[in-house]
Coordinates of C-alpha atoms in Angstrom, one line a residue:
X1 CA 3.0 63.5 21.2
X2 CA 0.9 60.7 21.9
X3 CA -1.1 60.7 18.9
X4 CA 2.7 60.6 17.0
X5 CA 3.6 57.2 19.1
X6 CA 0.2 55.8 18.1
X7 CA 0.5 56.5 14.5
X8 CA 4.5 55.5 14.6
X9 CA 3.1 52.0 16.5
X10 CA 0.3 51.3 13.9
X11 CA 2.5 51.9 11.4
X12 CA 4.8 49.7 12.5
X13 CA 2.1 47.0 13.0
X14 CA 1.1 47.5 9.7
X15 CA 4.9 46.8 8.3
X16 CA 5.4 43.5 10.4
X17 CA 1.7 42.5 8.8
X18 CA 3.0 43.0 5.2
X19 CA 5.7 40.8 5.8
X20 CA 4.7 37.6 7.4
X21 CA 7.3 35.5 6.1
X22 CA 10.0 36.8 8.3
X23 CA 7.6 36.1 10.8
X24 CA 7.0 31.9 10.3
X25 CA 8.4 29.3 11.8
X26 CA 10.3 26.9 9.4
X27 CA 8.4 24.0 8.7
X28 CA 8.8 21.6 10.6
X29 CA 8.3 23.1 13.8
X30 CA 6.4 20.8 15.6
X31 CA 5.7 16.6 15.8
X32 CA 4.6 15.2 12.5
X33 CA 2.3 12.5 12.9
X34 CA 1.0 9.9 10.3
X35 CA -1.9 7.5 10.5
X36 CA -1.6 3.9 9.2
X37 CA -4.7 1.9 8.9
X38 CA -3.4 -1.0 10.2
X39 CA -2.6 -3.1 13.3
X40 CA 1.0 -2.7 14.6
X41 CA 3.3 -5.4 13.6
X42 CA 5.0 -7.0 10.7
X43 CA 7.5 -6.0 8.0
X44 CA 5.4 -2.9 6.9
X45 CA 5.2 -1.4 10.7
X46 CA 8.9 -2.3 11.1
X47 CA 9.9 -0.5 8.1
X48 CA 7.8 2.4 8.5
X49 CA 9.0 2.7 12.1
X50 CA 12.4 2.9 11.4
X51 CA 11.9 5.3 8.1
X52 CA 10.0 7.8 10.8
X53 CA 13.1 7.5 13.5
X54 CA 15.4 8.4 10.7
X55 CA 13.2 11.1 9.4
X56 CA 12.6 12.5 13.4
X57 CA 16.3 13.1 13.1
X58 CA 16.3 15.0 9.7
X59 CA 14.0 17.0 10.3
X60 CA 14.4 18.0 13.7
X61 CA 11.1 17.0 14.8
X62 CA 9.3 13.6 15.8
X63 CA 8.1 11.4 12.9
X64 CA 5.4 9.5 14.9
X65 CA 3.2 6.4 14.0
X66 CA 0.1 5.9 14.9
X67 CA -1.8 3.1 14.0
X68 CA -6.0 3.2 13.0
X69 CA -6.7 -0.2 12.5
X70 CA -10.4 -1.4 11.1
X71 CA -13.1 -0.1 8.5
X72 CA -11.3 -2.0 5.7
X73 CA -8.0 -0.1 6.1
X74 CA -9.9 3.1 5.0
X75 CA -9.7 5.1 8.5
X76 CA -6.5 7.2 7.9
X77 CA -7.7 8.2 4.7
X78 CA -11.1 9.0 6.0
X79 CA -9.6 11.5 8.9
X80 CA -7.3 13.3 6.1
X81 CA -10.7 13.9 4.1
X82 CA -12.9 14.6 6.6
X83 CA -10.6 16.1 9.5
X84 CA -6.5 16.8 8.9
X85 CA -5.2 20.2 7.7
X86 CA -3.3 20.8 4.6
X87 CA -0.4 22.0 7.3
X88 CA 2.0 18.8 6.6
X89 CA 1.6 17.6 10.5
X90 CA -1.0 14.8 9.3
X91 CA -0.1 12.2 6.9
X92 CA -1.1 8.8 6.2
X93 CA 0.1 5.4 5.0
X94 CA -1.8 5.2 1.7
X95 CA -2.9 1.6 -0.3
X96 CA -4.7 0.7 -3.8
X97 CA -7.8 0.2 -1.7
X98 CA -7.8 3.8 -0.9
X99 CA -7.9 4.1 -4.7
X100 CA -11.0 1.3 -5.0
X101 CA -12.7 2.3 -2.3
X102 CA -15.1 4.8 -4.3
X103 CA -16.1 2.6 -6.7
X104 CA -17.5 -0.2 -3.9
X105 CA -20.1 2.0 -2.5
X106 CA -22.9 4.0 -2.9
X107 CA -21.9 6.5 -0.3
X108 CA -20.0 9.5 -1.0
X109 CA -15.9 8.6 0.0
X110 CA -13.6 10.6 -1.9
X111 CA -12.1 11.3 -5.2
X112 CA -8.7 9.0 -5.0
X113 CA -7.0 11.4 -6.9
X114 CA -8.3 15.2 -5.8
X115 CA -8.6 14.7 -2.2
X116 CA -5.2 13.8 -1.3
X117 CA -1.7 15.2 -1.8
X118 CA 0.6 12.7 -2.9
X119 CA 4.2 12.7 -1.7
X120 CA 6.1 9.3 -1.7
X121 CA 5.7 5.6 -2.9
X122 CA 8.3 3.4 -1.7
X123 CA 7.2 -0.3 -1.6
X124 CA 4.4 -2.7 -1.4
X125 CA 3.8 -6.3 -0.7
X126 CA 5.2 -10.0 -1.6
X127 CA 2.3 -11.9 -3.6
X128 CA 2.5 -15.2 -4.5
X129 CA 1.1 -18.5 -5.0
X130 CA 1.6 -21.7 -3.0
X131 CA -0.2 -24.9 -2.5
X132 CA 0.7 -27.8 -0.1
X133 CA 4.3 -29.7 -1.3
X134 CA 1.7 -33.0 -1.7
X135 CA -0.1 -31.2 -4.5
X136 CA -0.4 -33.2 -7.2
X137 CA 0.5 -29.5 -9.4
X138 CA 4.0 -28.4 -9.7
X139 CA 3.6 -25.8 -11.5
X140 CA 1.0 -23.3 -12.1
X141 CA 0.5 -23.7 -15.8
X142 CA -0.2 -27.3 -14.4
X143 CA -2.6 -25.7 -11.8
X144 CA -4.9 -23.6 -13.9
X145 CA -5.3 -26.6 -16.3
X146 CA -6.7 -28.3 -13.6
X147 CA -9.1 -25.2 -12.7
X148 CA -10.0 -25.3 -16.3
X149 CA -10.6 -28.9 -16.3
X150 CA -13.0 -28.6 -13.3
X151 CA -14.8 -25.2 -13.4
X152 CA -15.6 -23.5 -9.7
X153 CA -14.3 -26.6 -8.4
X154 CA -11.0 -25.5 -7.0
X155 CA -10.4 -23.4 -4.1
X156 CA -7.7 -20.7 -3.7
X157 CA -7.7 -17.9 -0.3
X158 CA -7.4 -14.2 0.1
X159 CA -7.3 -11.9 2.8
X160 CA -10.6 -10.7 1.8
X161 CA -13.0 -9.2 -0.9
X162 CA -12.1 -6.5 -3.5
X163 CA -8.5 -6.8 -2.3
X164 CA -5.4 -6.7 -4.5
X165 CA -4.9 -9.8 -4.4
X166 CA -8.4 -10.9 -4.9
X167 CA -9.1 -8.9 -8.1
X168 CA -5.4 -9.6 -9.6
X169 CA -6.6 -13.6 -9.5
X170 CA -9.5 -13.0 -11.2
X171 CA -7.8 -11.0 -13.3
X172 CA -5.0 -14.1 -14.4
X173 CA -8.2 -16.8 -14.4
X174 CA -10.0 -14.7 -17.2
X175 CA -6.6 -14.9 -19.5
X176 CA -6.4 -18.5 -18.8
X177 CA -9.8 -19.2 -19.4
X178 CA -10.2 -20.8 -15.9
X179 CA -13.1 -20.6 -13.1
X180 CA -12.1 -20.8 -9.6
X181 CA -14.0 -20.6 -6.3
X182 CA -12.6 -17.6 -4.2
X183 CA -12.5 -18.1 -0.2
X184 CA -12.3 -14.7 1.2
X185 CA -11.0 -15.0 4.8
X186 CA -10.3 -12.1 7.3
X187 CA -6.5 -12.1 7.2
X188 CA -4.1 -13.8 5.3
X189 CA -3.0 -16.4 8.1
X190 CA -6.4 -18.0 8.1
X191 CA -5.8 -18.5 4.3
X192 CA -3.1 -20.8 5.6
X193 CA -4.0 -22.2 8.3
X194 CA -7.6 -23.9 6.0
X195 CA -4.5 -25.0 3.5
X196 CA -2.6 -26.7 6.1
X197 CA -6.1 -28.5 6.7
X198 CA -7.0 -29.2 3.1
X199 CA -9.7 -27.0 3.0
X200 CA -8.6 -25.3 0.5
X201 CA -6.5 -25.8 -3.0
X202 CA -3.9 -22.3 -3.0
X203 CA -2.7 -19.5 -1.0
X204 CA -2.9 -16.0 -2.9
X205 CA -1.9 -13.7 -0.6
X206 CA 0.9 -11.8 0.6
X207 CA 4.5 -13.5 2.8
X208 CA 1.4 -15.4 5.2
X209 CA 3.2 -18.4 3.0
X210 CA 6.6 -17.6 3.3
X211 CA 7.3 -20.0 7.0
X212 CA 5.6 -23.0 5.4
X213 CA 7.6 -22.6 2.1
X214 CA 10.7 -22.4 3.9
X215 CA 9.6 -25.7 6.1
X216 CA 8.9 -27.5 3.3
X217 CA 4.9 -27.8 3.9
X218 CA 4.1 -25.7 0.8
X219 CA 5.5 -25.1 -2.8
X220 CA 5.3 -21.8 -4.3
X221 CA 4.1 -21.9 -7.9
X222 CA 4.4 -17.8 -8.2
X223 CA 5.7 -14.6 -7.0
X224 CA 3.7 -11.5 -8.1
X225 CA 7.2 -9.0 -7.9
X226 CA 9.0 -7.8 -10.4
X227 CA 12.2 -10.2 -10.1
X228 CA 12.4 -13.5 -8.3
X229 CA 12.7 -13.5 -4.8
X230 CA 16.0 -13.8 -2.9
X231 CA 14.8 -16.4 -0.6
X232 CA 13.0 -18.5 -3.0
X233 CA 15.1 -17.9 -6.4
X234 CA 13.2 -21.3 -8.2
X235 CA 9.6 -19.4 -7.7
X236 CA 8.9 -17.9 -10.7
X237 CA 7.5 -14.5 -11.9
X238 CA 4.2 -14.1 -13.3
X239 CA 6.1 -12.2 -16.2
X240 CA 8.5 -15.5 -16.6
X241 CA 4.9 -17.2 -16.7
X242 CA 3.4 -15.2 -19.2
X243 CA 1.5 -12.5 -18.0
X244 CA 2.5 -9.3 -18.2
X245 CA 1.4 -8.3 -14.3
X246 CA 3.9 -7.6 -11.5
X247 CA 1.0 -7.2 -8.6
X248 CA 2.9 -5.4 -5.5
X249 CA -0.1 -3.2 -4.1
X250 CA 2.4 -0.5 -4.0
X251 CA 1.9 1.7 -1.1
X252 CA 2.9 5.8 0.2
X253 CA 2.7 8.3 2.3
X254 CA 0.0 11.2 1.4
X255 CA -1.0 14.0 3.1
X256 CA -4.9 15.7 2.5
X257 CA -5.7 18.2 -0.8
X258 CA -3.8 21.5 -0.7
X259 CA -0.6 20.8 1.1
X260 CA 1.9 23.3 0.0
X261 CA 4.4 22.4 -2.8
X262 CA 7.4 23.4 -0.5
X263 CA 6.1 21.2 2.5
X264 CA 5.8 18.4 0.3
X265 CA 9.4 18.9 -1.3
X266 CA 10.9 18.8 2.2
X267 CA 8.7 15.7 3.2
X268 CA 9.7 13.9 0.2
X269 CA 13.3 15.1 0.1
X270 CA 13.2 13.3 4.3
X271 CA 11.2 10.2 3.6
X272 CA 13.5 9.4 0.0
X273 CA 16.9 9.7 2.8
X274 CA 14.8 7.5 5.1
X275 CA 14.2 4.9 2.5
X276 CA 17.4 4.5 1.4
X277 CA 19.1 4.7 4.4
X278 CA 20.9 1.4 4.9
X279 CA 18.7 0.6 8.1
X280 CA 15.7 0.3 5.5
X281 CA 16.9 -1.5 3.2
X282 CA 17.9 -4.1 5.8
X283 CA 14.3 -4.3 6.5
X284 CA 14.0 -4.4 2.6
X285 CA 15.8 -6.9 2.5
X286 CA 15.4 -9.5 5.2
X287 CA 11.8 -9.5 3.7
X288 CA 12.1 -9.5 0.2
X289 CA 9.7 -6.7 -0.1
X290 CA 9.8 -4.8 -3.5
X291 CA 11.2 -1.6 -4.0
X292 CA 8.3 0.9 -5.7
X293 CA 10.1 4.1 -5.1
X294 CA 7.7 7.1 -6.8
X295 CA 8.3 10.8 -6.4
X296 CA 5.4 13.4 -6.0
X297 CA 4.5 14.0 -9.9
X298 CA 5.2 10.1 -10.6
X299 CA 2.9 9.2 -7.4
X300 CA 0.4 11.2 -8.2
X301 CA 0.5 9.8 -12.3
X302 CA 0.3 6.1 -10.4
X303 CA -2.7 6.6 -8.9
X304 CA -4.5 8.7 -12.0
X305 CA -3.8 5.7 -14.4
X306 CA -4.3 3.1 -11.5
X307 CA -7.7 4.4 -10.9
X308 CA -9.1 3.7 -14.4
X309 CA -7.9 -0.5 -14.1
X310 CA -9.8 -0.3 -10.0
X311 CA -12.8 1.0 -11.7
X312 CA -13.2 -1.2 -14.3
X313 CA -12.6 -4.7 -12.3
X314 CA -15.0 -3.7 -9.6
X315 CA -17.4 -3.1 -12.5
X316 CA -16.0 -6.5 -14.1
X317 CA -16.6 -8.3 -11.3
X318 CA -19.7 -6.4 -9.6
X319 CA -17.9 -5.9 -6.4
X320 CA -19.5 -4.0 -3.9
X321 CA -19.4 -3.1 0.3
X322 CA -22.8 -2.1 0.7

């Protein structure tokens, strides 16, 4: 009789183990957390903030931020590499330099493409360029003809080296045919602050700009987006200029290699309600920021065709970290 109960009990074990599924918990059933390599503050943390408070209420479970400022914006990405589980609890905010990074160093990163799951693009940032309102150029045609006039002589500001913004300059000097001195600075506000002092000739940066255009200090020659600006509707687009660039630095949210297709569908299915949910687009709105919504298969086509242009300026311009 008792040998009977032990067979009938491992038998039963052994049912319950061929059928897990009826077993798991529904994903999600726990806080989601996802790392953002940069300081708190600003339209981007605002907007992110308030998608994850939506999302917390979709899903059932907390959508939590947590910032990991420092190491060039590449510290999220590093932890989903080198630490996160394919689970879907661990995401991260996710940036073109994530895509350039391999290709400044010697030291072995990550493949951008491989190593991460890619789940949602939604925006990216305001680009433009501005000069103080005394300038003697109105326009940037007028601008670069100065450049070419006077080779390495005039000045313009990023927010550092091998950014976006940085290699998208260079990238509109060579089709002009200009030569410019670049002023790398730790953040965009210092880029503004040494053009409020005449230390330098142009701002090419993200919204640092935008109080100063508003007061009347600066003129902006150029916004990088794909439409004019709502704010500023006489700024014209790089397009409406000429060049066929509309530089936004799009950004996403990632998790690491091998998260499951049907955790991914439920984390995109969330963060697309999120986006569009009106409190978002407020956000959206009341900062002019671009709208770069990308699904999984288009997200993941982004940054397979992106990689090829990050490889090649870094070459072009023999950028490097190390």
């Amino acid at each position: 009789m008792q040998a009977l109960s032990r067979r009938a009990t491992l038998g039963l074990s052994a049912s319950l183990l061929a059928a897990p599924a009826f077993g798991q918990a529904r994903y999600p059933d726990r806080p989601i957390r996802v790392l953002t390599p940069w300081p708190p503050g600003g339209s981007l943390d605002a907007l992110q903030r308030t998608m994850f408070e939506i999302m917390s209420r979709d899903l059932g479970q907390q959508v939590i931020s947590e910032n990991r400022p420092g190491a060039r914006g590449t510290l999220a990405a590093q932890f989903l590499v080198q630490q996160a589980r394919p689970d879907g609890y661990t995401l991260a905010h996710h940036h073109l330099s994530i895509l350039r990074h391999p290709f400044l160093t010697r030291q072995p990163t990550w493949d951008p493409v491989r190593d991460f799951t890619y789940i949602m693009q939604f925006s990216g940032f305001t680009f433009g360029t501005a000069v103080r309102s005394d300038s003697p150029h109105r326009t940037l045609a007028e601008f670069f003809e100065a450049a070419k006039r006077n080779p390495g002589r005039m000045t313009y500001s990023t927010s550092g080296i091998a950014t976006s913004n940085h290699i998208a300059m260079e990238d509109l000097l060579s089709r002009v045919g200009a030569e410019m001195t670049h002023v790398p600075f730790r953040g965009a506000q210092e880029g503004v602050t040494a053009l409020l002092g005449r230390q330098i000739d142009m701002v090419a940066d993200a919204q640092s700009w935008r109080p100063q255009v508003e007061s009347g200090e600066f003129r902006l020659l150029s916004v990088w987006t794909r439409d004019r600006l709502p704010s500023f509707p006489d700024a014209p687009t790089l397009k409406e200029l000429g060049f066929d660039m509309v530089v936004t630095s799009p950004y996403g949210i990632v998790g690491p290699r091998g998260v499951p297709a049907e955790v991914v569908d439920i984390l995109h299915r969330s963060l697309r309600k999120a986006w569009e949910d009106e409190a978002s687009q407020t956000i959206v709105r009341r900062w002019d920021m671009p709208r770069e919504y990308l699904g999984p298969r288009e997200y993941l086509a982004f940054a397979q065709e992106r990689v090829a242009y990050e490889r090649e300026w870094v070459a072009r311009l023999g950028l490097s970290i190390d």
